[in-house]
């Protein structure tokens, strides 16, 4: 894989050298680089073929979201003249670098598809046929399918003064057609747009009788091949597919709206037509058409990407589900389950329960909520919901609890990105069932993962709590690594009780005994613990920090880590995605190492460990060390108080991943990531494989 150009890393003389822009990697470019690491999985012959296809599609959908959110934010910064980030790059410089790096990623994605995966699928009996490879029988069947199933749904639009350029929906498939001749009304042909409605399948399977194995065709190929059917009597001189990506960040001034739910509903209507940020177009499209499209979408040359294949390549992920080939997928994993799920409250009353998903089944969390819904001794249930997934069993249990007379309060985060519409519907369902629904806090997304159950036991009330690093989502719990803690600890229960009071009743800032809370104590708590390790190192004693998270960019935390490194603190960071900290800079970050793990499961757990001179503290959290998580969201970090469970988290989530030499990438001082491999005298070790085998 090619690498970004090395950047200068020697700090310049300054009143505060740790603020030198040379010490910071640009967040957007770092986020883009994560997708190269994902794509590397698609190119790894050790990974099963359909899983490789899945990784390629993940890199494509990740890139879509990158443009919808991150690149859109940079364009916003450029338009409003916002100050540069700590790396010092101007928005214009970032946009130029994004284009160059993203174009490189797109090129690798399509090379992966055209030269590696597509031929390998063909060899495995799964054909994805391009229009120039159709035989006579296949073409005849496809033309008939086009006429019967596709053509009746299409509404081509010729472009002229009466028919200006139509609105193009975000990420929709479109064909621009160059026409020659005169139509029925005597109008000379020029350009027309054919939009593919979302009701049409993006990939079509041919009958087995038309070829060996199973064969599929992209809708885009069919539209390009048979578009002449839509313009009888005219000559099609060219047909070129394109797709536009738009800014998808919803903008609602929460201080100015009386009803956030209504405001979001209004905003969602227009989300698909917000300002454009990227144009993908067939690589053989004539320049004058490209210029026309760029002008129409208000884009510059550094926003166009020429595609050697279908513009919606990620749609090939459908093969993963429709082709029953377990031999081409990861072998199934059977997660561990609790021995006595029916007595979950008795178990937790005796001792804390720690779950490491997906190696431990998420069903234990479901069992807690389902049993609470029917237990006559349970009086109240309070829960935060950020993402839940379709047909959520948790939501059904909460509705059942309300119908059974429990007092149920749910904090639904309406602004969970891309889940806003689903969460609006979820809130309506819960309210109809009698659940008290709270929409969080104005200006602060509620991202904390908390469940509180109040249960009468004898003459006393006892609180049972679930805290997690991941969402209450059964699907992601099978695909993401996360930590869950279920506890009846009285102090933690009281902390969570105070947090729910704060969220639902707008109570004043709570003084918590164990939990760290963003936006109040989490940021300062992390900084204080880094400073404590620094002081320990300055006193001549060993000092250590290990932290695992999805992303890192908060400038104060980065500077604190640099200062700790200068004092001699040994720091290991396991950062899956974007990391703006530059490790290995002489005199600044010599003692900091950063690695990223990309494997079968998406690394999602957040764990912070501080050596504390032999009395270590370990926190699991819902928050990454990002500005938004530490300063502009409601988040929690919770300690693992049971020493045995804390040692387990350290062993499984930290040391295990530091030992990985098969799926780990190490960040260099110049911003490059280097894939690690076992040394000649070192046994190969995969952290995720070790956990599947019962580490």
XYZ file of C-alpha atoms in Angstrom, residues 122 255 533 556 602 613 646 660:
8
model
C -15.800 -16.262 -10.747
C -31.850 26.735 21.311
C 1.462 9.224 35.933
C -5.317 18.888 25.686
C -14.900 -4.164 14.641
C 2.409 3.303 41.209
C -10.178 -5.682 36.302
C -1.146 -9.104 18.504
